Coordinates of C-alpha atoms and ligand atoms in Angstrom, one line a residue:
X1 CA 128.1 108.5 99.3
X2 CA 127.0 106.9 96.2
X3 CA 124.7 104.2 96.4
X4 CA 121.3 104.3 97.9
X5 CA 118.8 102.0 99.1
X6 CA 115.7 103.2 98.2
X7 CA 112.4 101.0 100.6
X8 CA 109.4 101.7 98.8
X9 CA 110.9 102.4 95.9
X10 CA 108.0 101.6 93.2
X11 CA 105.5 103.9 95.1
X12 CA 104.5 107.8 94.4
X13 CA 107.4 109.6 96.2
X14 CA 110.1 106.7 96.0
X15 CA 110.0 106.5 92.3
X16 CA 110.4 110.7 91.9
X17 CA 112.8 110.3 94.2
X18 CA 114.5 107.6 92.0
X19 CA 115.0 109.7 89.0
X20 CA 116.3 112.7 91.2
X21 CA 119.0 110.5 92.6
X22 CA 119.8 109.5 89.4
X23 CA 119.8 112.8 87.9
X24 CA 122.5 113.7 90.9
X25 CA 124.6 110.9 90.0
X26 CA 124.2 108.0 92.7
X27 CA 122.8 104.9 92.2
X28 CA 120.3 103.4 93.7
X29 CA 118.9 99.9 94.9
X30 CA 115.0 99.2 95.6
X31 CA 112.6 97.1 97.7
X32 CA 109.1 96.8 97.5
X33 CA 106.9 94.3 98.6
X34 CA 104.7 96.1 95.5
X35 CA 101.9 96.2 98.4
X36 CA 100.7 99.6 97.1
X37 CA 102.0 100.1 94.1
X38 CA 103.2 98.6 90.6
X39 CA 106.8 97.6 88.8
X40 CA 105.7 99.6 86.0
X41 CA 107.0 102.5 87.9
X42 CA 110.3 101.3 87.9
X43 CA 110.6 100.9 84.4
X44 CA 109.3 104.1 83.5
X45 CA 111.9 105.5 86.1
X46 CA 114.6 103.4 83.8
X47 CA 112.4 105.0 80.4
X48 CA 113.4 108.4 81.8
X49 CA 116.8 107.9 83.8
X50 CA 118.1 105.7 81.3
X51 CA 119.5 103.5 84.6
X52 CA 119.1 99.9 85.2
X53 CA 118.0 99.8 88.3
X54 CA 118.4 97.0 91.0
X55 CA 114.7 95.9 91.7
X56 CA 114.0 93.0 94.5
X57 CA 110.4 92.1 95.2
X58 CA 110.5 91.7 99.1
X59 CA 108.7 92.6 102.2
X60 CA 111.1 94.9 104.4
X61 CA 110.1 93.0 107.5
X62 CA 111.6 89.8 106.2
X63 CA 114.8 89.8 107.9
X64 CA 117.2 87.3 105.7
X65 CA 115.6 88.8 102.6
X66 CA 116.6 92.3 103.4
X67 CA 120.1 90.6 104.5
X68 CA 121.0 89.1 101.3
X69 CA 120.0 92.2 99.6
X70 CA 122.5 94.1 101.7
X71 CA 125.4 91.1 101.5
X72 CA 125.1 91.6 97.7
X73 CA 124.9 95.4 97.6
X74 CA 127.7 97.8 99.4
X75 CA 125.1 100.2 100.8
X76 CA 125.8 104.0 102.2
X77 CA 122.9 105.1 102.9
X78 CA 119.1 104.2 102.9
X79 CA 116.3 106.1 102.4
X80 CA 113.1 104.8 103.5
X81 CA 109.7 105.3 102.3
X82 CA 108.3 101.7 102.4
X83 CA 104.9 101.9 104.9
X84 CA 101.1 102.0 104.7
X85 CA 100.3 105.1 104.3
X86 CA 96.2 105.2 104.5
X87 CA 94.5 107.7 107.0
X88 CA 91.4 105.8 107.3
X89 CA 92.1 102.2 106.6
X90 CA 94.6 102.8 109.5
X91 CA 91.7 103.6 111.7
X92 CA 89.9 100.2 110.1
X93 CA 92.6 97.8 110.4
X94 CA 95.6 99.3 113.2
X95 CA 97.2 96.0 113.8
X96 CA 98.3 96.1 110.1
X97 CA 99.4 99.9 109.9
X98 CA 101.2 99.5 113.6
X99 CA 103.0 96.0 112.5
X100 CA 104.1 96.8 108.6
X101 CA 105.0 100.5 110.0
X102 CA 106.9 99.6 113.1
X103 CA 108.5 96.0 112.4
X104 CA 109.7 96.7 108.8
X105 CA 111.4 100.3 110.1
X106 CA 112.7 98.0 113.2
X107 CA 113.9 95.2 110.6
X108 CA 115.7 97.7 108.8
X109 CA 117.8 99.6 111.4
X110 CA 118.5 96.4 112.7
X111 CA 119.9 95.4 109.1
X112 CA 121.5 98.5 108.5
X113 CA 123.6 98.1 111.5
X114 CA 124.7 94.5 110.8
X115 CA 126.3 96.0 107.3
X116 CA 127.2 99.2 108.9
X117 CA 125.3 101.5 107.2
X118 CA 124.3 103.9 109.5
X119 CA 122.7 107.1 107.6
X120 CA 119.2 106.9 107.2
X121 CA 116.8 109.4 105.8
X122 CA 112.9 108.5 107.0
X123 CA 109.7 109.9 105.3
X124 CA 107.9 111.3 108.4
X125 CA 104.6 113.8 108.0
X126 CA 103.1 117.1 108.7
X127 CA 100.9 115.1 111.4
X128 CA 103.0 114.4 113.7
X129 CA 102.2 117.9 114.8
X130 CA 98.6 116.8 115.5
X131 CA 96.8 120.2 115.2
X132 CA 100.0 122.5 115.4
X133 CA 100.2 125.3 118.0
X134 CA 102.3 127.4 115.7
X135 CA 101.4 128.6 112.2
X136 CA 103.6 128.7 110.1
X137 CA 104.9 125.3 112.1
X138 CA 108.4 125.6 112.4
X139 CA 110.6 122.4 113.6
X140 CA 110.7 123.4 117.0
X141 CA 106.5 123.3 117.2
X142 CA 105.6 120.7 119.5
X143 CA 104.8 117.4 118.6
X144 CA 101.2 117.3 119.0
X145 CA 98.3 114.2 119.5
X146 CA 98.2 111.8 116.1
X147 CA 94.4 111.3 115.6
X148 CA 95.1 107.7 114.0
X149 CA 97.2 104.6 114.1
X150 CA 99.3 106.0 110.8
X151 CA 100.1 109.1 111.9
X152 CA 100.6 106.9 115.1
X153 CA 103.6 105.0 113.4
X154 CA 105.5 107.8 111.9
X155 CA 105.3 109.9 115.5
X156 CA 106.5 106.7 117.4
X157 CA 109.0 105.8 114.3
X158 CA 110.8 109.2 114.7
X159 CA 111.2 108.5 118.4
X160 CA 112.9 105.3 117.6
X161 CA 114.8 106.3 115.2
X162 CA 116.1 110.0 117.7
X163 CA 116.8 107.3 120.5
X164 CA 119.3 105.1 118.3
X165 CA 120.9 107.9 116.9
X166 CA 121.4 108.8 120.9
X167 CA 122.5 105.5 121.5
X168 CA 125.2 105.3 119.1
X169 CA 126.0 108.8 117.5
X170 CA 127.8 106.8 114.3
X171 CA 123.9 107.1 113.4
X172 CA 123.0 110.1 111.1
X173 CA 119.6 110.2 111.0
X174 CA 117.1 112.8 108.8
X175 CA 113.7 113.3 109.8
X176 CA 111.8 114.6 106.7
X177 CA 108.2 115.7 107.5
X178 CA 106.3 116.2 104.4
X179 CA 103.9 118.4 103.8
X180 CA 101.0 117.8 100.6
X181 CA 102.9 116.3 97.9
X182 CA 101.3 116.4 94.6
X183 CA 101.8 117.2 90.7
X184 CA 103.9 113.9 89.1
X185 CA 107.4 114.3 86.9
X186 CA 106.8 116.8 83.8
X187 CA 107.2 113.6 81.7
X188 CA 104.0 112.1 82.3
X189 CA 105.5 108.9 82.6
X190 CA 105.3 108.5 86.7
X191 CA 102.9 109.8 89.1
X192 CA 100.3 109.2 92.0
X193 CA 98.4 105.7 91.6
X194 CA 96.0 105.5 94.1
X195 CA 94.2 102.2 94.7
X196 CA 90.3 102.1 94.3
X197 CA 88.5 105.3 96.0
X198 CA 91.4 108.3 96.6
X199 CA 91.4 109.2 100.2
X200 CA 93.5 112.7 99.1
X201 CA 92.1 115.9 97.6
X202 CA 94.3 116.3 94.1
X203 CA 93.8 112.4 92.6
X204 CA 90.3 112.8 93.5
X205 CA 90.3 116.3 91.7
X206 CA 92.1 114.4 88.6
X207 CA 89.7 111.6 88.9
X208 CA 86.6 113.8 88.6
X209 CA 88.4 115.6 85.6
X210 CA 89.1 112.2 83.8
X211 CA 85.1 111.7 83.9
X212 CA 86.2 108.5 86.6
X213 CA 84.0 110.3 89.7
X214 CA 81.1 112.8 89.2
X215 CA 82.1 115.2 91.4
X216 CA 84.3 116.1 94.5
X217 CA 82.8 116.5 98.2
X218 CA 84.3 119.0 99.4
X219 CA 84.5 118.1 103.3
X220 CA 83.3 121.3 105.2
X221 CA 83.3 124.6 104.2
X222 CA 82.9 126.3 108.1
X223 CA 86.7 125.8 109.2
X224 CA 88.2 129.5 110.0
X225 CA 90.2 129.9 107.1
X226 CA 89.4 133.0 104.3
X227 CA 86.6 130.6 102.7
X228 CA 86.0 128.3 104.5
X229 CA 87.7 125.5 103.7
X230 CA 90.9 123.8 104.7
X231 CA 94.1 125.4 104.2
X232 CA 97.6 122.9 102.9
X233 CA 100.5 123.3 102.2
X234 CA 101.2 121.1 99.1
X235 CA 104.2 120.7 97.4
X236 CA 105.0 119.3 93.8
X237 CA 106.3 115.8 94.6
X238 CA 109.8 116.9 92.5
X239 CA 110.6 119.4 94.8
X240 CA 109.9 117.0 97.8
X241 CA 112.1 114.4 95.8
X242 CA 115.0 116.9 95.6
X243 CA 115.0 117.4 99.1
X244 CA 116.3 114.0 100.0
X245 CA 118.9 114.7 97.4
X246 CA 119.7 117.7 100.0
X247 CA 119.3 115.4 103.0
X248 CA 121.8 113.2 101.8
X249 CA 124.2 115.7 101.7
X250 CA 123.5 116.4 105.2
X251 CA 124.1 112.4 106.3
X252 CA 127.1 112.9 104.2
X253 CA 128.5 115.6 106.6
X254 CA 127.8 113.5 109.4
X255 CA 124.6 115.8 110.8
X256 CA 123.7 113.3 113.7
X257 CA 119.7 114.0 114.2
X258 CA 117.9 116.2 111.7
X259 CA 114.8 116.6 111.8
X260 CA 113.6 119.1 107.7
X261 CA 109.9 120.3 107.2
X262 CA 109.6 119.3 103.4
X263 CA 106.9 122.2 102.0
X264 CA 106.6 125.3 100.5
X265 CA 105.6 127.6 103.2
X266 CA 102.5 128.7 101.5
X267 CA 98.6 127.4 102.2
X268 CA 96.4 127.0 100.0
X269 CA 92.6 126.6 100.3
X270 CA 90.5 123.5 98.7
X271 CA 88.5 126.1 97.0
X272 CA 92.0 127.8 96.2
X273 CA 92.9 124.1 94.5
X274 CA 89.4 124.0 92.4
X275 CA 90.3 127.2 91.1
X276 CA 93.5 126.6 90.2
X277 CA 92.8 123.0 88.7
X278 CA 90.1 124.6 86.2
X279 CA 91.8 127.6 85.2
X280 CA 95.4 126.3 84.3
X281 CA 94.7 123.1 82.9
X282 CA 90.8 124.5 81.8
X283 CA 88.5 121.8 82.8
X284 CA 85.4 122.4 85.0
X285 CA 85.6 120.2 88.5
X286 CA 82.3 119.6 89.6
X287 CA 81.9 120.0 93.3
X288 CA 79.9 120.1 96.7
X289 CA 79.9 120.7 100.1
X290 CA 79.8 117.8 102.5
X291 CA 80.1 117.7 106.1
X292 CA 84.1 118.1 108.2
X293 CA 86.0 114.7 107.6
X294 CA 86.6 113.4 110.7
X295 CA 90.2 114.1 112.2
X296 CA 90.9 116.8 109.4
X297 CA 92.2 120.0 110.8
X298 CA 91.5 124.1 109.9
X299 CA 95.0 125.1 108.0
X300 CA 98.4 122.9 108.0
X301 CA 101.3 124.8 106.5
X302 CA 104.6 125.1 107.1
X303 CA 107.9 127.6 107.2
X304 CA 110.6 125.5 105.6
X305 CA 113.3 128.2 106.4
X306 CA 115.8 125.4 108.0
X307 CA 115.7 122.8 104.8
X308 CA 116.8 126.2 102.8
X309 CA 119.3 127.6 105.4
X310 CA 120.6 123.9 106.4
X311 CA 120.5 122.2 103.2
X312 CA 120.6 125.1 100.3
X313 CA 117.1 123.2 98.9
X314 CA 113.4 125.1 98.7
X315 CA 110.8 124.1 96.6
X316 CA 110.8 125.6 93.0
X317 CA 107.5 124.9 91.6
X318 CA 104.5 127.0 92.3
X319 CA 100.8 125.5 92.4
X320 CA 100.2 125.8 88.4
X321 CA 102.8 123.9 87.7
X322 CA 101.3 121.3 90.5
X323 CA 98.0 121.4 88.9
X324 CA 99.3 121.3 85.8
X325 CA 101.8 117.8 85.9
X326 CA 98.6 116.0 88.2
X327 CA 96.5 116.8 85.0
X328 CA 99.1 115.8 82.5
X329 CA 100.0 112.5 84.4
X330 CA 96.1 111.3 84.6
X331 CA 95.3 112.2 81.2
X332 CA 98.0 110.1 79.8
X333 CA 97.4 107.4 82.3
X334 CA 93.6 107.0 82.7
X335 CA 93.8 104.2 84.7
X336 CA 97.3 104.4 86.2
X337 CA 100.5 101.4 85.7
X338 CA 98.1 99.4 84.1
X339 CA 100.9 97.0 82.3
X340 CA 103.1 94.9 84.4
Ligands
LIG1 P1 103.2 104.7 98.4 O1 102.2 103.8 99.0 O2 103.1 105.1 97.0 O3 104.7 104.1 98.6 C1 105.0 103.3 99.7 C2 105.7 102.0 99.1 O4 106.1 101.2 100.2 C3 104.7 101.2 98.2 O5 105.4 101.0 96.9 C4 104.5 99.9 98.9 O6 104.3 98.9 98.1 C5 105.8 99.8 99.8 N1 105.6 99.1 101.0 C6 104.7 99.2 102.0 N2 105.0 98.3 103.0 C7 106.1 97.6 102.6 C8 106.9 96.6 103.3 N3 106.5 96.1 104.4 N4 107.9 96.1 102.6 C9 108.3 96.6 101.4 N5 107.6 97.6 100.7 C10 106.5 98.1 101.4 O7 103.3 106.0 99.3 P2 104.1 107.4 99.1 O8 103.0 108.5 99.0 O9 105.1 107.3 98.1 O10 104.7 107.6 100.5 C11 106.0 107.2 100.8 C12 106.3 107.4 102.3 O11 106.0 108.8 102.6 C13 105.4 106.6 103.2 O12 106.1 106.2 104.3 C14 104.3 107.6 103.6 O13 103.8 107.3 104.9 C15 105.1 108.9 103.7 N6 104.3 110.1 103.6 C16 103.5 110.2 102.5 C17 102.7 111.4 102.3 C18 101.8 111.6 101.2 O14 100.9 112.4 101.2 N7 102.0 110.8 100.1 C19 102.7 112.4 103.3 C20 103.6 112.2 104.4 C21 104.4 111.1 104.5
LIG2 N1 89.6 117.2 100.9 C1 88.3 117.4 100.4 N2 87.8 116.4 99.6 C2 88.4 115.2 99.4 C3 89.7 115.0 99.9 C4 90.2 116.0 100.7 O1 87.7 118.4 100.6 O2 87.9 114.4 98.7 C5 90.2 118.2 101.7 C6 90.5 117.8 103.2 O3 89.4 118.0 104.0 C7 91.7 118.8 103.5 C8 92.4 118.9 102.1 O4 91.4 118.6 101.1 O5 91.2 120.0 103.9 C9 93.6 118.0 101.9 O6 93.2 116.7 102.2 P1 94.2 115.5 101.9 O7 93.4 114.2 102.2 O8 94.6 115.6 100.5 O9 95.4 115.7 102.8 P2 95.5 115.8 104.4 O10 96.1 117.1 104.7 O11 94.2 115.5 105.0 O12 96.4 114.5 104.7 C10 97.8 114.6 104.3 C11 98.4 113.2 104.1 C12 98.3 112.4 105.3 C13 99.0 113.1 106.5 C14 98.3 114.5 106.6 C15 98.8 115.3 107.7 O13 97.6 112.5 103.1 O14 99.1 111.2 105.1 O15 98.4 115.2 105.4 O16 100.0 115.9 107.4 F1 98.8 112.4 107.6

């Protein structure tokens, strides 16, 4: 298995991901319709890999598109990140999430086939277990009830995707759920790039630490965890881009249906976060308390035993070395991929 095709390449996780595949030795091809993100990644992925990298601008769901990307390229396997990803806009505007969700993921099996490539690797989430039965959530916790159209897609997406692998078991097909990725690559060079407002705790956190926001709302401080507050697993966005390295060694030994919790095992608090924000990278967060988010849930981690004992990959990084590369990638980039 050498060469990759990467959907979604020029956003937050696909362009880590790049530079891990790199580092590993395959190669890689990208689309992006740049919909929620910025080219400049990819160059800054070729500034650190050193790679020329295979870039075409194009919407997944455009059918002949995608087919003249894979007549031109000899494909093995496709990782596939490309989706809207926003919790609450998804509420605001379903149609959109459920048709660029659903149609590009059904445009690109269907492509796939036609060049018989048939290992994928799909970016699925921690929601799909809704508000999870079993803490730590293992893989066999059920799935549970997606409180928006987003998390919606990726619940409905893995069904697809389980039922074509049933249908024709040439399909090997890994299910990664993530947890809360955060941090950016040590370099500074690449990270999170969040359009207007951040809907997620740590780019707010950044943005308030850059002086760009005043202060963070926390959003409730009455959930039954330790403090209060709500409880995540997050994971540095390295480690999580490692782990598809490990998942494609998986598709290469034919694995059928996988389905890998991508996180660290450990929760941590948003309190727990402030702390650790302000007393590795020693800048004062300004915060208050503001009332539940709608839809949020008490404490969300995971036990990622079967990524370690299937695929010989666990997260490395700990949360001050999270902290730490957040900090370092929005202090050198103020404003994000602000050249073209
Ligand atoms: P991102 O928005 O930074 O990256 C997604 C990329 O897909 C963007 O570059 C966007 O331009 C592109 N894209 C969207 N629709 C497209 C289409 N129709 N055709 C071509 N390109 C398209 O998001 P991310 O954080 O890197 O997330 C990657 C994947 O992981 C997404 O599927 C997301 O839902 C999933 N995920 C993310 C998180 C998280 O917290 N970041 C958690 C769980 C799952
Ligand atoms: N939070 C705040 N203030 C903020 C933002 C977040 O207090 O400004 C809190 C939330 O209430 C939650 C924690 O910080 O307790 C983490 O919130 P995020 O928005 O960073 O992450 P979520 O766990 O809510 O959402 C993430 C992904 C979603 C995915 C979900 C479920 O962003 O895509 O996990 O796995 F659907």
């Amino acid at each position: 298995m050498k060469t990759i095709l990467v959907t979604g390449g020029a956003g937050y996780i696909g362009s880590h991901t790049l530079v891990e595949l790199y580092n590993s030795g395959y190669n890689a091809v990208v689309v992006d319709n740049l919909v929620n993100s910025n080219k400049e990644s990819l160059h800054r992925v070729e500034q650190i890999t050193g790679a020329k990298i295979p870039f075409y601008e194009i919407d997944v769901r455009d059918s002949k598109a995608l087919c003249d990307v894979l007549d031109k390229h000899q494909i093995d396997a496709c990782i596939h990140f490309a989706g809207l990803k926003a919790v609450g806009e998804s509420v605001e505007m379903p149609l959109e999430y459920y048709q660029n969700n659903m149609v590009s993921t059904f445009t690109l099996i269907e492509q796939l086939m036609n060049h018989n490539c048939k290992n994928i690797i799909f970016s699925s989430s921690a929601t799909v277990y809704g508000n999870p039965e079993i803490i730590p959530i293992t893989e066999e916790c059920p799935k549970g009830k997606c409180t928006n159209p987003y998390g919606q897609t990726k619940s409905m997406l893995e069904e697809v995707l389980m039922d074509v692998q049933k249908a024709d078991t040439a399909w090997n097909v890994v299910l990664l759920r993530y947890f809360n990725p955060i941090g950016a690559h040590p370099s500074g060079l690449i990270g999170e790039n969040p359009n207007g407002i951040p809907n997620n705790l740590m780019p707010y956190i950044t943005q308030v630490a850059v002086g760009k926001r005043p202060e963070l709302g926390v959003f409730g401080n009455d959930y039954p965890t330790p403090d209060g507050t709500g409880v995540r697993d997050y994971i540095h966005v390295v480690d999580l881009a490692r782990g598809h390295v490990a998942a494609l060694k998986a598709l290469s030994r034919n694995c059928g249906l996988s389905i890998y919790n991508m996180g660290t095992g450990n929760g941590y608090s948003v309190l727990q976060m402030i702390d650790a924000f302000t007393r590795v990278n020693g800048i004062l967060v300004p915060y208050s308390i503001k009332p539940r988010r709608a839809g949020d849930i008490a404490t969300c981690y995971c036990n990622p035993a079967k990524a370690k004992a299937e695929l010989g990959w666990e997260a490395e990084y700990g949360i001050e070395e999270m902290v730490r590369d957040s900090w370092n990638w929005q202090r050198s980039n103020p404003e994000g991929y602000t050249t073209e």
